[in-house]
């Protein structure tokens, strides 16, 4: 507030409730202004506590945003923003707002929030000439504050809703800058003979310094500030601009209180002030009746560049000064200020009182000295109004009314439910027009807060069905009694399953207020009685008693007829399985029954796992069944289709048969200790088998030379045996290597003719030649490998004395000593008995006669040529 004030004394934290005048005391402007501030603070705080951050009265809700003719209009009415009353007498287009000259709608497509920017503007006789009292010669008296409201628009996200803007403020409104002030402190002097220089405020007059931000923090050169020792109150009307000369209405009474001594002035007008813009700050030199501009510092100004109520205002600073946050800044005559880091906005100001009598600067302090304070003004308050979408073709579409509306306290009547809802009645099934009265009346209550309201008008109306209220065929009104309750009897018809009545609270003029209450009644008829089919598949989807009974009357069910509980050997066919399909009306012909094997591995219908059968005229379906190998066999018959009927439960029949298997035949082990306590034939046989298995030894599964199997009586070239690096004996268990390695447990002998020179057919006999070889084992394979000399002998085809005598082969014998070949556990020895007639492979492998320790023997022919 730029006016000739002594100081501003209101502080919210002091909790002062009023200013009290005393007789014979000096009246100060500060006292009167503080009372006004106390009253304003209390009124706004009360309104905010009652209304909330912002809201509009329901019957005169102002600032409704509407789209019309490609533009936006602001509706008339009232609204409270942070407790401040805002009023608009008439609807105005967005771009013709009285307090926002030059307002323009955005033109980029997107979603926009329209909001109120509310603040208090200080108005003097310069801005409002009508404040002067012409009867007294038009002196400058009291000033005013005026509530300014401005509707602005800001683009927001395309998915934004009104809920996103609770406690919202525009992105460019943040002002966090702070300032503190003091009188220049006295410096410390070490020399007692020296008088310290003057400190404190040194001017002869009391002053109210105004420190105001000129350029904000977003300016290219950073924030700047200006100051005035008279709260910026030295001003006059700008009447003309002629070249560099400024014509003003009054230079003031003297140099201290007027413009005659001004060095810097600011030229402004109503439009700049309302837009929050700075004026034109220029350096001047006073002349007779005028001020001469030293330099326009830009484009020269003309009188036409200014709007309504142009003003010339004196500033005592040397123009706009850089806002430095590094330390204390002396304004003049011992007054110092310091800024803190933060965001500063144009128009932010602080008021600093300085008093000549005490030489003090009056500023709040704590134990550490002066404290930083946020701006003293101007305070802006914001309220979201509406969301609108702007299309690319320039048309506006509403996306949400963000205003909160509230009713008057006298209209806070509430209508609430008391009783009578949810009743049912037994209808007259022979005459649907018969009316049946419900057992209890319908009852609602009306209260204002916690106090019942007597005589309130409540309208009762049938909204579904052909019932009747209080014996009347139309709507009825029943006033509330002394307890605030209105009640009404209800007769329902016998045809409508669900019927409703609506109770509505009426105002004095008969108009509906509050939200109506609806009552519901139902008939006790099967079609309205709920039924839960639960796990009953046959009645799935039948959720009323009527539907369930209708379905049961025509439901086909599957019944057992024969074939259950049979017993036979595995793989044997049993008697056919038989079921009957019938409803309450008798057998169902042509129904499809699926027979499916579900356990035991058998087959139905001639070989498959499932088979379909159709019922005959007697409703019977039959299916053959052949058992599998498991003891328990199971087939499930399921009803899958019943022409002309609904399938109900039971819809599946289970058949069980038992296969006669050893596991299910009892055995008494009392006379057979070897059975190990087995109680079934299967268990006894298994125990005896295990007992026998403990006696069996390692068995030979095959003899191989160079990967080829060597069988009894086969021909084997001597050179092939040499190349194969011996004989591999494959067993069915791992062999303990130590039991065979380097031991003569594998013996290969060759029958040598005698005498050697005799021709075939003339020799007297043979003598055995044991071929030298190395014996070893690796896992389950035993190897016989010829020594170097044996290998040479075999590779050469044997001594020529036999071949020259006409012998082309020699009989060889392979023998393995079973008692000396042991498994890796050292518990089982070789069972090497070989039986030519055993098995299908020529030599009768694998070996074994069930008695461990048997030697292995076989013969083959060693071909010499």
PDB file of N, CA and C in Angstrom, residues 39-64 75-88 115-120 147-150 165 167 380-385 402-409:
ATOM      1  N   UNK A  39      -9.860  -6.849  11.889  1.00  0.00           N
ATOM      2  CA  UNK A  39     -11.205  -7.218  11.446  1.00  0.00           C
ATOM      3  C   UNK A  39     -11.164  -8.004  10.152  1.00  0.00           C
ATOM      4  N   UNK A  40     -10.348  -7.525   9.207  1.00  0.00           N
ATOM      5  CA  UNK A  40     -10.249  -8.214   7.925  1.00  0.00           C
ATOM      6  C   UNK A  40      -9.680  -9.635   8.108  1.00  0.00           C
ATOM      7  N   UNK A  41      -8.666  -9.761   8.939  1.00  0.00           N
ATOM      8  CA  UNK A  41      -8.067 -11.080   9.166  1.00  0.00           C
ATOM      9  C   UNK A  41      -9.082 -12.038   9.775  1.00  0.00           C
ATOM     10  N   UNK A  42      -9.845 -11.530  10.785  1.00  0.00           N
ATOM     11  CA  UNK A  42     -10.833 -12.384  11.431  1.00  0.00           C
ATOM     12  C   UNK A  42     -11.928 -12.789  10.441  1.00  0.00           C
ATOM     13  N   UNK A  43     -12.421 -11.848   9.664  1.00  0.00           N
ATOM     14  CA  UNK A  43     -13.491 -12.150   8.716  1.00  0.00           C
ATOM     15  C   UNK A  43     -13.033 -13.164   7.674  1.00  0.00           C
ATOM     16  N   UNK A  44     -11.840 -12.958   7.123  1.00  0.00           N
ATOM     17  CA  UNK A  44     -11.353 -13.862   6.084  1.00  0.00           C
ATOM     18  C   UNK A  44     -11.039 -15.242   6.644  1.00  0.00           C
ATOM     19  N   UNK A  45     -10.484 -15.278   7.870  1.00  0.00           N
ATOM     20  CA  UNK A  45     -10.183 -16.574   8.473  1.00  0.00           C
ATOM     21  C   UNK A  45     -11.467 -17.344   8.766  1.00  0.00           C
ATOM     22  N   UNK A  46     -12.477 -16.625   9.304  1.00  0.00           N
ATOM     23  CA  UNK A  46     -13.756 -17.276   9.580  1.00  0.00           C
ATOM     24  C   UNK A  46     -14.381 -17.816   8.297  1.00  0.00           C
ATOM     25  N   UNK A  47     -14.384 -16.999   7.256  1.00  0.00           N
ATOM     26  CA  UNK A  47     -14.977 -17.435   5.991  1.00  0.00           C
ATOM     27  C   UNK A  47     -14.236 -18.640   5.421  1.00  0.00           C
ATOM     28  N   UNK A  48     -12.904 -18.628   5.544  1.00  0.00           N
ATOM     29  CA  UNK A  48     -12.140 -19.775   5.008  1.00  0.00           C
ATOM     30  C   UNK A  48     -12.411 -21.039   5.809  1.00  0.00           C
ATOM     31  N   UNK A  49     -12.528 -20.906   7.141  1.00  0.00           N
ATOM     32  CA  UNK A  49     -12.818 -22.077   7.962  1.00  0.00           C
ATOM     33  C   UNK A  49     -14.183 -22.652   7.645  1.00  0.00           C
ATOM     34  N   UNK A  50     -15.156 -21.791   7.299  1.00  0.00           N
ATOM     35  CA  UNK A  50     -16.508 -22.254   7.014  1.00  0.00           C
ATOM     36  C   UNK A  50     -16.624 -22.754   5.576  1.00  0.00           C
ATOM     37  N   UNK A  51     -16.103 -21.979   4.638  1.00  0.00           N
ATOM     38  CA  UNK A  51     -16.276 -22.291   3.217  1.00  0.00           C
ATOM     39  C   UNK A  51     -15.205 -23.255   2.716  1.00  0.00           C
ATOM     40  N   UNK A  52     -13.995 -23.150   3.261  1.00  0.00           N
ATOM     41  CA  UNK A  52     -12.872 -23.898   2.722  1.00  0.00           C
ATOM     42  C   UNK A  52     -11.992 -22.981   1.896  1.00  0.00           C
ATOM     43  N   UNK A  53     -10.979 -23.537   1.236  1.00  0.00           N
ATOM     44  CA  UNK A  53     -10.066 -22.699   0.454  1.00  0.00           C
ATOM     45  C   UNK A  53     -10.781 -21.825  -0.557  1.00  0.00           C
ATOM     46  N   UNK A  54     -11.778 -22.354  -1.221  1.00  0.00           N
ATOM     47  CA  UNK A  54     -12.589 -21.522  -2.121  1.00  0.00           C
ATOM     48  C   UNK A  54     -13.917 -22.222  -2.364  1.00  0.00           C
ATOM     49  N   UNK A  55     -14.958 -21.433  -2.520  1.00  0.00           N
ATOM     50  CA  UNK A  55     -16.286 -21.970  -2.756  1.00  0.00           C
ATOM     51  C   UNK A  55     -17.252 -20.866  -3.118  1.00  0.00           C
ATOM     52  N   UNK A  56     -18.375 -21.288  -3.712  1.00  0.00           N
ATOM     53  CA  UNK A  56     -19.373 -20.330  -4.171  1.00  0.00           C
ATOM     54  C   UNK A  56     -20.725 -20.692  -3.589  1.00  0.00           C
ATOM     55  N   UNK A  57     -21.537 -19.697  -3.185  1.00  0.00           N
ATOM     56  CA  UNK A  57     -22.867 -19.997  -2.650  1.00  0.00           C
ATOM     57  C   UNK A  57     -23.746 -20.617  -3.728  1.00  0.00           C
ATOM     58  N   UNK A  58     -24.476 -21.625  -3.360  1.00  0.00           N
ATOM     59  CA  UNK A  58     -25.217 -22.409  -4.331  1.00  0.00           C
ATOM     60  C   UNK A  58     -26.215 -21.575  -5.137  1.00  0.00           C
ATOM     61  N   UNK A  59     -26.854 -20.578  -4.493  1.00  0.00           N
ATOM     62  CA  UNK A  59     -27.917 -19.832  -5.174  1.00  0.00           C
ATOM     63  C   UNK A  59     -27.403 -18.601  -5.909  1.00  0.00           C
ATOM     64  N   UNK A  60     -26.133 -18.277  -5.760  1.00  0.00           N
ATOM     65  CA  UNK A  60     -25.567 -17.157  -6.518  1.00  0.00           C
ATOM     66  C   UNK A  60     -24.105 -17.473  -6.817  1.00  0.00           C
ATOM     67  N   UNK A  61     -23.900 -18.670  -7.343  1.00  0.00           N
ATOM     68  CA  UNK A  61     -22.536 -19.124  -7.612  1.00  0.00           C
ATOM     69  C   UNK A  61     -21.948 -18.347  -8.779  1.00  0.00           C
ATOM     70  N   UNK A  62     -20.881 -17.633  -8.501  1.00  0.00           N
ATOM     71  CA  UNK A  62     -20.272 -16.815  -9.538  1.00  0.00           C
ATOM     72  C   UNK A  62     -19.120 -17.505 -10.245  1.00  0.00           C
ATOM     73  N   UNK A  63     -18.672 -16.808 -11.286  1.00  0.00           N
ATOM     74  CA  UNK A  63     -17.467 -17.180 -12.024  1.00  0.00           C
ATOM     75  C   UNK A  63     -17.596 -18.544 -12.704  1.00  0.00           C
ATOM     76  N   UNK A  64     -18.801 -18.838 -13.201  1.00  0.00           N
ATOM     77  CA  UNK A  64     -18.978 -20.022 -14.025  1.00  0.00           C
ATOM     78  C   UNK A  64     -18.349 -19.757 -15.399  1.00  0.00           C
ATOM     79  N   UNK A  75     -19.182 -15.970 -15.707  1.00  0.00           N
ATOM     80  CA  UNK A  75     -20.522 -15.694 -15.231  1.00  0.00           C
ATOM     81  C   UNK A  75     -20.543 -14.806 -14.000  1.00  0.00           C
ATOM     82  N   UNK A  76     -21.691 -14.150 -13.729  1.00  0.00           N
ATOM     83  CA  UNK A  76     -21.830 -13.276 -12.557  1.00  0.00           C
ATOM     84  C   UNK A  76     -22.065 -14.102 -11.291  1.00  0.00           C
ATOM     85  N   UNK A  77     -21.927 -13.433 -10.132  1.00  0.00           N
ATOM     86  CA  UNK A  77     -22.196 -14.096  -8.868  1.00  0.00           C
ATOM     87  C   UNK A  77     -21.066 -13.861  -7.882  1.00  0.00           C
ATOM     88  N   UNK A  78     -21.065 -14.683  -6.817  1.00  0.00           N
ATOM     89  CA  UNK A  78     -20.094 -14.514  -5.739  1.00  0.00           C
ATOM     90  C   UNK A  78     -19.253 -15.774  -5.572  1.00  0.00           C
ATOM     91  N   UNK A  79     -18.076 -15.558  -5.005  1.00  0.00           N
ATOM     92  CA  UNK A  79     -17.195 -16.668  -4.650  1.00  0.00           C
ATOM     93  C   UNK A  79     -16.247 -16.192  -3.557  1.00  0.00           C
ATOM     94  N   UNK A  80     -15.883 -17.109  -2.664  1.00  0.00           N
ATOM     95  CA  UNK A  80     -14.927 -16.814  -1.605  1.00  0.00           C
ATOM     96  C   UNK A  80     -13.628 -17.548  -1.918  1.00  0.00           C
ATOM     97  N   UNK A  81     -12.532 -16.788  -1.932  1.00  0.00           N
ATOM     98  CA  UNK A  81     -11.213 -17.361  -2.187  1.00  0.00           C
ATOM     99  C   UNK A  81     -10.340 -17.050  -0.978  1.00  0.00           C
ATOM    100  N   UNK A  82      -9.939 -18.085  -0.251  1.00  0.00           N
ATOM    101  CA  UNK A  82      -9.197 -17.900   1.001  1.00  0.00           C
ATOM    102  C   UNK A  82      -9.917 -16.919   1.923  1.00  0.00           C
ATOM    103  N   UNK A  83     -11.246 -16.982   1.932  1.00  0.00           N
ATOM    104  CA  UNK A  83     -12.052 -16.114   2.783  1.00  0.00           C
ATOM    105  C   UNK A  83     -12.325 -14.754   2.213  1.00  0.00           C
ATOM    106  N   UNK A  84     -11.781 -14.408   1.050  1.00  0.00           N
ATOM    107  CA  UNK A  84     -11.978 -13.089   0.438  1.00  0.00           C
ATOM    108  C   UNK A  84     -13.212 -13.149  -0.462  1.00  0.00           C
ATOM    109  N   UNK A  85     -14.124 -12.253  -0.254  1.00  0.00           N
ATOM    110  CA  UNK A  85     -15.329 -12.200  -1.066  1.00  0.00           C
ATOM    111  C   UNK A  85     -15.007 -11.584  -2.422  1.00  0.00           C
ATOM    112  N   UNK A  86     -15.346 -12.311  -3.482  1.00  0.00           N
ATOM    113  CA  UNK A  86     -15.176 -11.822  -4.857  1.00  0.00           C
ATOM    114  C   UNK A  86     -16.565 -11.758  -5.484  1.00  0.00           C
ATOM    115  N   UNK A  87     -16.856 -10.657  -6.151  1.00  0.00           N
ATOM    116  CA  UNK A  87     -18.165 -10.455  -6.747  1.00  0.00           C
ATOM    117  C   UNK A  87     -18.025  -9.979  -8.176  1.00  0.00           C
ATOM    118  N   UNK A  88     -18.922 -10.490  -9.012  1.00  0.00           N
ATOM    119  CA  UNK A  88     -19.023 -10.021 -10.393  1.00  0.00           C
ATOM    120  C   UNK A  88     -20.494  -9.754 -10.666  1.00  0.00           C
ATOM    121  N   UNK A 115      -8.636 -20.201 -13.846  1.00  0.00           N
ATOM    122  CA  UNK A 115      -8.568 -20.021 -12.402  1.00  0.00           C
ATOM    123  C   UNK A 115      -8.680 -18.539 -12.046  1.00  0.00           C
ATOM    124  N   UNK A 116      -9.035 -18.303 -10.773  1.00  0.00           N
ATOM    125  CA  UNK A 116      -9.122 -16.948 -10.238  1.00  0.00           C
ATOM    126  C   UNK A 116      -7.806 -16.571  -9.563  1.00  0.00           C
ATOM    127  N   UNK A 117      -7.344 -15.372  -9.881  1.00  0.00           N
ATOM    128  CA  UNK A 117      -6.210 -14.761  -9.184  1.00  0.00           C
ATOM    129  C   UNK A 117      -6.787 -13.560  -8.419  1.00  0.00           C
ATOM    130  N   UNK A 118      -6.777 -13.642  -7.087  1.00  0.00           N
ATOM    131  CA  UNK A 118      -7.421 -12.622  -6.247  1.00  0.00           C
ATOM    132  C   UNK A 118      -6.360 -11.941  -5.394  1.00  0.00           C
ATOM    133  N   UNK A 119      -6.401 -10.591  -5.355  1.00  0.00           N
ATOM    134  CA  UNK A 119      -5.466  -9.847  -4.519  1.00  0.00           C
ATOM    135  C   UNK A 119      -6.071  -8.494  -4.161  1.00  0.00           C
ATOM    136  N   UNK A 120      -5.455  -7.841  -3.179  1.00  0.00           N
ATOM    137  CA  UNK A 120      -5.942  -6.552  -2.706  1.00  0.00           C
ATOM    138  C   UNK A 120      -5.082  -5.427  -3.300  1.00  0.00           C
ATOM    139  N   UNK A 147     -10.685  -5.251  -3.670  1.00  0.00           N
ATOM    140  CA  UNK A 147     -10.494  -6.656  -4.048  1.00  0.00           C
ATOM    141  C   UNK A 147     -10.445  -6.763  -5.571  1.00  0.00           C
ATOM    142  N   UNK A 148      -9.373  -7.271  -6.067  1.00  0.00           N
ATOM    143  CA  UNK A 148      -9.191  -7.447  -7.513  1.00  0.00           C
ATOM    144  C   UNK A 148      -9.301  -8.937  -7.814  1.00  0.00           C
ATOM    145  N   UNK A 149     -10.155  -9.283  -8.753  1.00  0.00           N
ATOM    146  CA  UNK A 149     -10.199 -10.666  -9.239  1.00  0.00           C
ATOM    147  C   UNK A 149      -9.902 -10.684 -10.726  1.00  0.00           C
ATOM    148  N   UNK A 150      -9.147 -11.677 -11.113  1.00  0.00           N
ATOM    149  CA  UNK A 150      -8.748 -11.838 -12.508  1.00  0.00           C
ATOM    150  C   UNK A 150      -8.840 -13.317 -12.877  1.00  0.00           C
ATOM    151  N   UNK A 165      -6.102 -30.079  -8.565  1.00  0.00           N
ATOM    152  CA  UNK A 165      -5.773 -28.674  -8.328  1.00  0.00           C
ATOM    153  C   UNK A 165      -6.186 -28.180  -6.943  1.00  0.00           C
ATOM    154  N   UNK A 167      -5.343 -26.828  -3.544  1.00  0.00           N
ATOM    155  CA  UNK A 167      -4.168 -26.132  -3.042  1.00  0.00           C
ATOM    156  C   UNK A 167      -3.185 -25.734  -4.120  1.00  0.00           C
ATOM    157  N   UNK A 380      -1.214 -12.971  -3.341  1.00  0.00           N
ATOM    158  CA  UNK A 380      -2.149 -13.451  -4.355  1.00  0.00           C
ATOM    159  C   UNK A 380      -2.789 -14.753  -3.871  1.00  0.00           C
ATOM    160  N   UNK A 381      -4.081 -14.910  -4.153  1.00  0.00           N
ATOM    161  CA  UNK A 381      -4.828 -16.107  -3.770  1.00  0.00           C
ATOM    162  C   UNK A 381      -5.442 -16.705  -5.036  1.00  0.00           C
ATOM    163  N   UNK A 382      -5.469 -18.054  -5.106  1.00  0.00           N
ATOM    164  CA  UNK A 382      -5.854 -18.713  -6.352  1.00  0.00           C
ATOM    165  C   UNK A 382      -6.952 -19.740  -6.093  1.00  0.00           C
ATOM    166  N   UNK A 383      -7.790 -19.906  -7.111  1.00  0.00           N
ATOM    167  CA  UNK A 383      -8.893 -20.870  -7.017  1.00  0.00           C
ATOM    168  C   UNK A 383      -9.168 -21.431  -8.417  1.00  0.00           C
ATOM    169  N   UNK A 384      -9.156 -22.758  -8.547  1.00  0.00           N
ATOM    170  CA  UNK A 384      -9.469 -23.397  -9.829  1.00  0.00           C
ATOM    171  C   UNK A 384     -10.956 -23.263 -10.129  1.00  0.00           C
ATOM    172  N   UNK A 385     -11.277 -22.880 -11.365  1.00  0.00           N
ATOM    173  CA  UNK A 385     -12.672 -22.669 -11.764  1.00  0.00           C
ATOM    174  C   UNK A 385     -13.181 -23.763 -12.690  1.00  0.00           C
ATOM    175  N   UNK A 402     -14.774 -26.998 -11.772  1.00  0.00           N
ATOM    176  CA  UNK A 402     -13.987 -27.243 -10.566  1.00  0.00           C
ATOM    177  C   UNK A 402     -14.488 -26.464  -9.350  1.00  0.00           C
ATOM    178  N   UNK A 403     -15.545 -25.689  -9.496  1.00  0.00           N
ATOM    179  CA  UNK A 403     -16.024 -24.875  -8.379  1.00  0.00           C
ATOM    180  C   UNK A 403     -16.703 -25.762  -7.320  1.00  0.00           C
ATOM    181  N   UNK A 404     -16.481 -25.424  -6.056  1.00  0.00           N
ATOM    182  CA  UNK A 404     -17.173 -26.082  -4.944  1.00  0.00           C
ATOM    183  C   UNK A 404     -18.330 -25.190  -4.511  1.00  0.00           C
ATOM    184  N   UNK A 405     -19.558 -25.720  -4.539  1.00  0.00           N
ATOM    185  CA  UNK A 405     -20.753 -24.942  -4.202  1.00  0.00           C
ATOM    186  C   UNK A 405     -21.262 -25.366  -2.823  1.00  0.00           C
ATOM    187  N   UNK A 406     -21.780 -24.398  -2.069  1.00  0.00           N
ATOM    188  CA  UNK A 406     -22.301 -24.709  -0.741  1.00  0.00           C
ATOM    189  C   UNK A 406     -23.655 -24.028  -0.551  1.00  0.00           C
ATOM    190  N   UNK A 407     -24.553 -24.674   0.211  1.00  0.00           N
ATOM    191  CA  UNK A 407     -25.884 -24.085   0.449  1.00  0.00           C
ATOM    192  C   UNK A 407     -25.849 -23.145   1.642  1.00  0.00           C
ATOM    193  N   UNK A 408     -26.895 -22.327   1.810  1.00  0.00           N
ATOM    194  CA  UNK A 408     -26.997 -21.497   3.018  1.00  0.00           C
ATOM    195  C   UNK A 408     -27.201 -22.383   4.241  1.00  0.00           C
ATOM    196  N   UNK A 409     -26.840 -21.856   5.413  1.00  0.00           N
ATOM    197  CA  UNK A 409     -27.006 -22.623   6.639  1.00  0.00           C
ATOM    198  C   UNK A 409     -28.470 -22.985   6.874  1.00  0.00           C
TER     199      UNK A 409
END
